[in-house]
Amino acid sequence: MRTNEEVVREAYRLAEGSVLDGDGFRALFTEDGAFNDMPNSMSFRGDEIPQALLGFASAFPDVHRELLAVHAIGAVVAVELRIQGTHLGGFPTPVGEIPPTGNRIDVPTADFWHLRDGKIERFDCYNAANVLLAQIGVKPDFDSAIEAAKTAAAGA
């Protein structure tokens, strides 16, 4: 039986743009396992899990995860990493798709993997989504945020 760290390292290998094996990645999870994209409040469960990989790889087909530190502590594996790639595909947002820019991303991330009996029960990914967006050219719209706050305050 593989160690928890070995299972997690295999998950990263299968998620690489050069490998991208969604079914193999899914097979590492428990039947009711979950992949939680924390900054975007998105959760993928069971057979939805490969969608998380494929969706990201459609925007960044050369995605690579540079593992900086891996700490296995009982049933939890904590990983500090950088998600890297080139924005070569459309990036979906709630109001439409951001067309490819060709920009490189290098996003600081912390991942927490919770395992049970050699399988991933829960994967919580905390990536710096604001850094990713800035790197593909998305600037915050502070003017709209200020106007919305003023409108909300006036209505209170």
PDB file of N, CA and C in Angstrom, residues 34 96 135:
ATOM      1  N   ALA A  34     -14.197  14.540  -2.481  1.00  0.00           N
ATOM      2  CA  ALA A  34     -14.488  15.902  -2.934  1.00  0.00           C
ATOM      3  C   ALA A  34     -13.203  16.660  -3.244  1.00  0.00           C
ATOM      4  N   GLY A  96     -18.834  35.724 -18.483  1.00  0.00           N
ATOM      5  CA  GLY A  96     -18.325  35.407 -19.812  1.00  0.00           C
ATOM      6  C   GLY A  96     -16.895  34.906 -19.761  1.00  0.00           C
ATOM      7  N   GLN A 135      -2.351  38.191 -13.441  1.00  0.00           N
ATOM      8  CA  GLN A 135      -1.353  37.724 -14.390  1.00  0.00           C
ATOM      9  C   GLN A 135      -1.917  37.507 -15.794  1.00  0.00           C
TER      10      GLN A 135
END
